[in-house]
Amino acid sequence: ITPWMEEFNLTGAQVGWIVGTAFWGFTLAMIFLGPLVDILGIGKVIAVAFACHITGLVMTIFASGFWTLFFSTMLIGIANGSVEAACNPLITAIYPDQKTAKLNRFHMWFPTGIVIGGLVVYFLSNAGIGWRVQTAVMLLPTIGYGLLFMKQKFPHTERVAMGASYKDMLKACVSPLFLFMAILMVMTAATELGANQWIPALFQNAVNNLFGEGGFGAILILVWISAIMALARLVAGPVVHKLSGIGVLLFSAVFSGIGLYLMSISSGAMLFAAATVFAMGVAYFWPNMLGVVAEKVPTSGALGLAIMGGIGFLGGAIAQPTLGRIYDIELGKLGNDIAAGAATLQYAIVLPVVLTIAFTYLFLKHRKKATAQ
């Protein structure tokens, strides 16, 4: 984000639209390809992801301004959405009795990728190597997964395997619990993805005293958050077993809200402590939202998982320009990057507050139902 703002003279709101379009692209892929996974097959959807990743990354490397970045980022979003549309039902098909635990383990590699990418950015930036070469590095894992998936045989999705009809799947996707979870998915994703994308920019100056001038040290906060998230998802199995999927989501809502507040009032080294609390909160949001839906509304199938993922990234798409606009306004009022970043995060706290109330309701309702049985 920061190099784009400097090189192309972009505002926070413009960068918010560029980053946000990755989430719109993701949502488009989930909406159009998610319902077709059963028909096209998992392998063909992954092929779409590969083509869009290659094209989007090459366009980004040769970007010349706002619109080039806008469309290249959208293609990368479509690629990411295609991966999600194909691989979530792949995981539930392979592990029908361990859906939530294995989805947590699978999604552990999302923050792990950010850790690896963040460290690459940090060291290449400190070596004076620009963002275009940094983007080119992403071609390596892209080519790698393309080769790994080539000519693989994929299983049928769970919905097909269990014999549920397409009509049953559509009916499950408009059930009250599914619709309620879909609404909450927008807010959980906005909390996680909205804040994470902006953290390096919001705290660029706040960590200069720790890592020197240049702002590259701020990426280490994102690396730290992602590392904590990866570890949390790695050990998610016992946590989910002890608290239940909904109990874990309630825990996540509380801790993400506390973490956002602490990050908004912390500085220097204390930012890492605050970021740890936030990371422990948001770590379980995405995979457990998918896991709860897969377990509580199993006939929603690949379409249900696609809708949840697409709606989640829609939340991220809404959050990006919104946070960018708030940041611009607060910067104009306060005239200070650090203060504007802190104020922006404080606006975001409202989401975990609403989520805490919602998950408390679900937790009590399902515990009462389990007791009655």
XYZ file of C-alpha atoms in Angstrom:
373
model
C 0.000 0.000 0.000
C 2.603 2.577 1.090
C 4.835 2.372 -2.044
C 1.755 2.658 -4.292
C 0.615 5.798 -2.458
C 4.045 7.357 -2.892
C 4.826 6.334 -6.493
C 1.405 7.004 -8.020
C 0.337 9.843 -5.684
C -2.758 7.951 -4.499
C -5.016 8.916 -1.603
C -5.953 6.527 1.193
C -9.422 6.158 -0.314
C -8.003 5.307 -3.772
C -5.721 2.658 -2.284
C -8.712 1.382 -0.332
C -10.568 0.881 -3.633
C -7.567 -0.887 -5.189
C -7.123 -3.252 -2.246
C -10.887 -3.619 -1.933
C -11.233 -4.778 -5.533
C -9.304 -7.932 -4.592
C -12.229 -8.699 -2.307
C -14.801 -7.861 -4.993
C -12.961 -10.194 -7.373
C -12.940 -12.883 -4.709
C -16.672 -12.455 -4.176
C -17.381 -12.658 -7.933
C -15.419 -15.902 -8.180
C -17.234 -17.403 -5.202
C -20.674 -16.403 -6.517
C -20.144 -17.650 -10.090
C -17.786 -20.589 -9.578
C -18.949 -21.780 -6.144
C -22.293 -23.129 -7.427
C -20.483 -24.756 -10.378
C -17.837 -26.676 -8.400
C -20.073 -29.775 -8.364
C -20.592 -29.508 -12.136
C -17.179 -28.368 -13.399
C -15.145 -30.296 -10.855
C -12.581 -29.025 -8.372
C -9.659 -29.325 -10.814
C -11.093 -26.944 -13.422
C -11.835 -24.269 -10.826
C -8.226 -24.482 -9.618
C -7.119 -24.057 -13.269
C -9.094 -20.782 -13.380
C -7.286 -19.683 -10.223
C -3.887 -20.424 -11.759
C -4.620 -18.463 -14.968
C -5.909 -15.424 -13.049
C -3.001 -15.458 -10.589
C -0.431 -15.432 -13.405
C -2.231 -12.690 -15.371
C -2.950 -10.522 -12.323
C 0.597 -10.686 -10.993
C 2.147 -9.827 -14.379
C -0.253 -6.858 -14.740
C 0.692 -5.664 -11.241
C 4.412 -5.885 -11.996
C 3.938 -3.599 -15.039
C 1.303 -1.334 -13.434
C 1.306 2.358 -14.419
C -1.303 3.838 -12.065
C -4.680 3.509 -10.371
C -6.623 1.665 -13.081
C -3.901 -0.860 -13.887
C -3.602 -1.715 -10.199
C -7.394 -1.795 -9.883
C -7.886 -4.455 -12.571
C -4.757 -6.484 -11.803
C -5.773 -6.676 -8.158
C -9.280 -7.734 -9.168
C -7.826 -10.633 -11.194
C -5.775 -11.729 -8.192
C -8.970 -11.536 -6.136
C -10.775 -13.762 -8.658
C -7.872 -16.204 -8.413
C -8.015 -16.235 -4.611
C -11.782 -16.733 -4.700
C -11.378 -19.654 -7.094
C -8.922 -21.301 -4.691
C -11.401 -20.877 -1.848
C -14.354 -22.096 -3.936
C -12.477 -25.269 -4.881
C -10.471 -26.111 -1.781
C -12.989 -25.642 1.050
C -15.306 -28.352 -0.359
C -12.194 -30.417 -1.142
C -11.247 -30.369 2.564
C -14.774 -31.241 3.773
C -14.931 -34.075 1.208
C -11.640 -35.560 2.391
C -12.379 -35.136 6.128
C -16.179 -35.435 6.590
C -15.839 -36.222 10.326
C -13.276 -33.496 11.120
C -14.547 -30.551 9.094
C -13.953 -27.666 11.506
C -10.593 -28.904 12.784
C -9.265 -29.599 9.281
C -10.595 -26.305 7.883
C -8.665 -24.563 10.685
C -5.558 -26.539 9.744
C -6.039 -25.752 6.045
C -6.563 -22.035 6.707
C -3.461 -22.002 8.904
C -1.557 -21.625 5.636
C -3.269 -18.335 4.783
C -1.523 -16.405 7.619
C 1.597 -18.548 7.129
C 1.741 -17.239 3.562
C 1.481 -13.696 4.910
C 4.373 -14.404 7.310
C 6.557 -15.629 4.441
C 5.466 -12.817 2.123
C 5.821 -10.188 4.830
C 9.371 -11.244 5.629
C 10.222 -11.222 1.914
C 8.874 -7.658 1.692
C 10.796 -6.579 4.788
C 14.181 -7.912 3.714
C 13.878 -6.945 0.037
C 12.710 -3.443 0.992
C 15.652 -2.995 3.353
C 17.928 -4.159 0.522
C 16.507 -1.404 -1.686
C 14.579 -3.786 -3.955
C 11.245 -2.301 -5.041
C 7.660 -3.549 -4.890
C 7.614 -4.730 -8.532
C 10.326 -7.330 -7.891
C 8.628 -8.215 -4.598
C 5.420 -8.892 -6.552
C 7.363 -11.017 -9.053
C 8.447 -13.302 -6.196
C 4.795 -14.405 -5.923
C 5.061 -16.000 -9.369
C 7.207 -18.757 -7.815
C 4.554 -20.275 -5.493
C 1.947 -19.707 -8.218
C 3.881 -21.823 -10.696
C 4.544 -24.297 -7.883
C 0.898 -24.953 -7.076
C 0.045 -25.109 -10.776
C 2.532 -27.944 -11.217
C 1.393 -29.723 -8.033
C -2.276 -29.786 -9.051
C -1.639 -30.711 -12.681
C -3.239 -34.070 -13.609
C -4.429 -34.746 -10.049
C -7.660 -36.713 -9.523
C -10.161 -34.990 -7.229
C -12.971 -36.510 -5.129
C -16.651 -35.657 -5.463
C -17.865 -32.870 -3.179
C -19.584 -33.877 0.059
C -23.035 -32.872 -1.170
C -22.709 -35.143 -4.213
C -21.257 -37.970 -2.106
C -24.120 -37.849 0.428
C -26.757 -37.868 -2.333
C -28.365 -34.521 -1.472
C -30.067 -32.868 -4.438
C -29.293 -29.427 -5.825
C -32.729 -28.360 -4.574
C -31.819 -29.506 -1.049
C -28.653 -27.442 -1.266
C -30.528 -24.311 -2.359
C -33.095 -24.796 0.406
C -30.352 -25.123 3.033
C -28.743 -21.873 1.824
C -31.877 -19.865 2.695
C -32.441 -21.471 6.122
C -32.583 -19.027 9.088
C -29.318 -20.256 10.654
C -27.434 -20.048 7.356
C -28.672 -16.512 6.632
C -27.803 -15.387 10.170
C -24.299 -16.831 9.840
C -23.931 -15.130 6.442
C -24.658 -11.730 7.989
C -22.134 -12.380 10.750
C -19.567 -13.502 8.136
C -19.568 -9.991 6.667
C -18.632 -8.542 10.053
C -16.045 -11.175 11.049
C -14.265 -10.799 7.715
C -14.380 -6.995 7.860
C -12.811 -7.159 11.340
C -9.995 -9.463 10.241
C -9.294 -8.447 6.654
C -10.064 -4.753 7.006
C -7.668 -4.199 9.884
C -4.925 -6.556 8.627
C -4.650 -4.915 5.205
C -4.245 -1.478 6.758
C -2.006 -2.252 9.741
C 1.348 -1.573 7.992
C 0.111 1.809 6.723
C -1.598 2.756 10.005
C 1.492 2.014 12.091
C 4.217 2.936 9.632
C 5.534 5.801 11.748
C 4.736 4.213 15.101
C 7.495 1.606 14.697
C 10.163 3.848 13.174
C 11.813 4.205 16.584
C 12.164 0.426 16.784
C 13.287 -0.348 13.236
C 14.547 2.962 11.858
C 13.089 5.301 9.292
C 11.462 4.042 6.106
C 8.319 2.414 7.439
C 9.297 -1.156 6.498
C 9.297 -2.232 10.156
C 5.521 -1.829 10.228
C 5.171 -4.912 8.020
C 6.610 -6.917 10.914
C 3.467 -6.191 12.936
C 1.428 -7.864 10.196
C 3.951 -10.738 10.116
C 3.626 -11.092 13.891
C -0.188 -11.113 13.764
C -0.144 -13.692 10.970
C 2.315 -15.928 12.836
C 0.083 -15.930 15.928
C -2.945 -16.694 13.721
C -1.120 -19.606 12.088
C -0.155 -21.100 15.458
C -3.696 -20.659 16.784
C -5.183 -22.468 13.784
C -2.557 -25.197 14.045
C -3.807 -26.139 17.543
C -7.474 -25.424 16.777
C -8.631 -29.056 17.028
C -8.545 -29.347 20.861
C -9.850 -25.781 21.251
C -12.884 -26.471 19.048
C -13.496 -29.780 20.843
C -13.492 -28.061 24.241
C -15.467 -24.905 23.440
C -17.502 -25.931 20.318
C -17.293 -23.974 17.071
C -19.720 -21.291 18.275
C -17.913 -20.981 21.615
C -14.655 -20.367 19.758
C -16.339 -17.661 17.662
C -17.537 -15.914 20.843
C -13.977 -16.026 22.191
C -12.740 -14.561 18.891
C -15.202 -11.662 18.962
C -14.224 -10.656 22.508
C -10.473 -10.868 21.946
C -10.513 -9.121 18.552
C -12.382 -6.172 20.085
C -9.948 -5.945 22.997
C -7.035 -6.244 20.572
C -8.267 -3.428 18.330
C -8.690 -1.165 21.349
C -5.228 -1.965 22.706
C -3.629 -1.372 19.283
C -5.360 1.999 19.077
C -3.772 3.192 22.362
C -0.371 1.444 22.142
C 2.923 2.533 20.635
C 6.398 1.128 20.011
C 7.033 -2.352 21.394
C 3.618 -2.454 23.102
C 2.032 -2.616 19.648
C 3.259 -6.207 19.378
C 1.573 -7.149 22.664
C -1.671 -5.513 21.510
C -1.362 -7.167 18.096
C -0.990 -10.557 19.825
C -4.371 -10.146 21.524
C -5.961 -9.078 18.221
C -4.381 -12.032 16.376
C -5.680 -14.524 18.945
C -9.128 -13.066 18.343
C -9.320 -13.000 14.550
C -7.427 -16.279 14.066
C -10.500 -18.457 14.486
C -13.080 -16.316 12.681
C -12.839 -17.508 9.060
C -12.311 -21.291 9.392
C -14.802 -21.654 12.248
C -17.510 -19.693 10.431
C -17.084 -22.165 7.553
C -16.841 -25.111 9.938
C -20.005 -24.237 11.876
C -21.978 -23.885 8.627
C -20.549 -27.160 7.258
C -21.532 -28.978 10.457
C -24.846 -27.295 11.327
C -26.119 -26.921 7.732
C -24.329 -29.797 5.897
C -26.668 -29.937 2.879
C -25.650 -26.364 1.969
C -22.627 -28.113 0.409
C -20.097 -26.404 -1.854
C -22.560 -23.608 -2.605
C -22.965 -22.816 1.093
C -19.208 -22.633 1.621
C -18.861 -20.505 -1.519
C -21.556 -18.092 -0.350
C -19.926 -17.780 3.067
C -16.487 -17.156 1.568
C -17.843 -14.711 -1.010
C -19.837 -12.770 1.561
C -16.782 -12.728 3.826
C -14.663 -11.086 1.181
C -17.534 -8.732 0.416
C -17.128 -7.592 4.022
C -13.447 -7.039 3.321
C -14.277 -5.114 0.140
C -16.579 -2.784 2.072
C -14.051 -2.353 4.869
C -11.098 -1.284 2.681
C -12.399 2.003 1.208
C -14.333 2.704 4.406
C -11.209 2.500 6.566
C -9.261 4.419 3.917
C -11.835 7.216 3.952
C -11.894 7.348 7.764
C -8.096 7.475 7.767
C -8.082 10.410 5.304
C -10.649 12.311 7.404
C -8.848 11.666 10.698
C -5.492 12.585 9.141
C -7.003 15.847 7.965
C -8.362 16.592 11.430
C -5.410 15.389 13.502
C -2.526 16.033 11.097
C -0.642 13.007 12.435
C -0.286 9.532 10.893
C -0.127 7.693 14.209
C -3.122 9.478 15.722
C -5.134 9.011 12.519
C -4.315 5.285 12.492
C -5.367 4.885 16.121
C -8.624 6.746 15.516
C -9.378 4.566 12.477
C -9.005 1.370 14.514
C -11.304 2.723 17.220
C -14.089 3.074 14.656
C -13.611 -0.612 13.766
C -14.253 -1.758 17.366
C -18.014 -1.550 16.824
C -17.890 -4.745 14.726
C -16.511 -7.054 17.472
C -19.016 -5.558 19.919
C -21.953 -6.513 17.674
C -20.381 -9.934 17.020
C -19.968 -10.601 20.740
C -23.693 -10.047 21.277
C -24.634 -12.230 18.289
C -22.354 -15.147 19.193
C -23.470 -15.022 22.830
C -27.045 -15.460 21.593
C -26.068 -18.401 19.345
C -23.953 -20.026 22.058
C -26.750 -19.879 24.651
C -29.350 -21.069 22.130
C -27.358 -24.108 21.007
C -26.270 -24.978 24.536
C -29.924 -24.938 25.616
C -30.819 -27.189 22.655
C -28.002 -29.605 23.493
C -29.087 -29.727 27.160
C -32.690 -30.449 26.141
C -31.528 -33.374 24.010
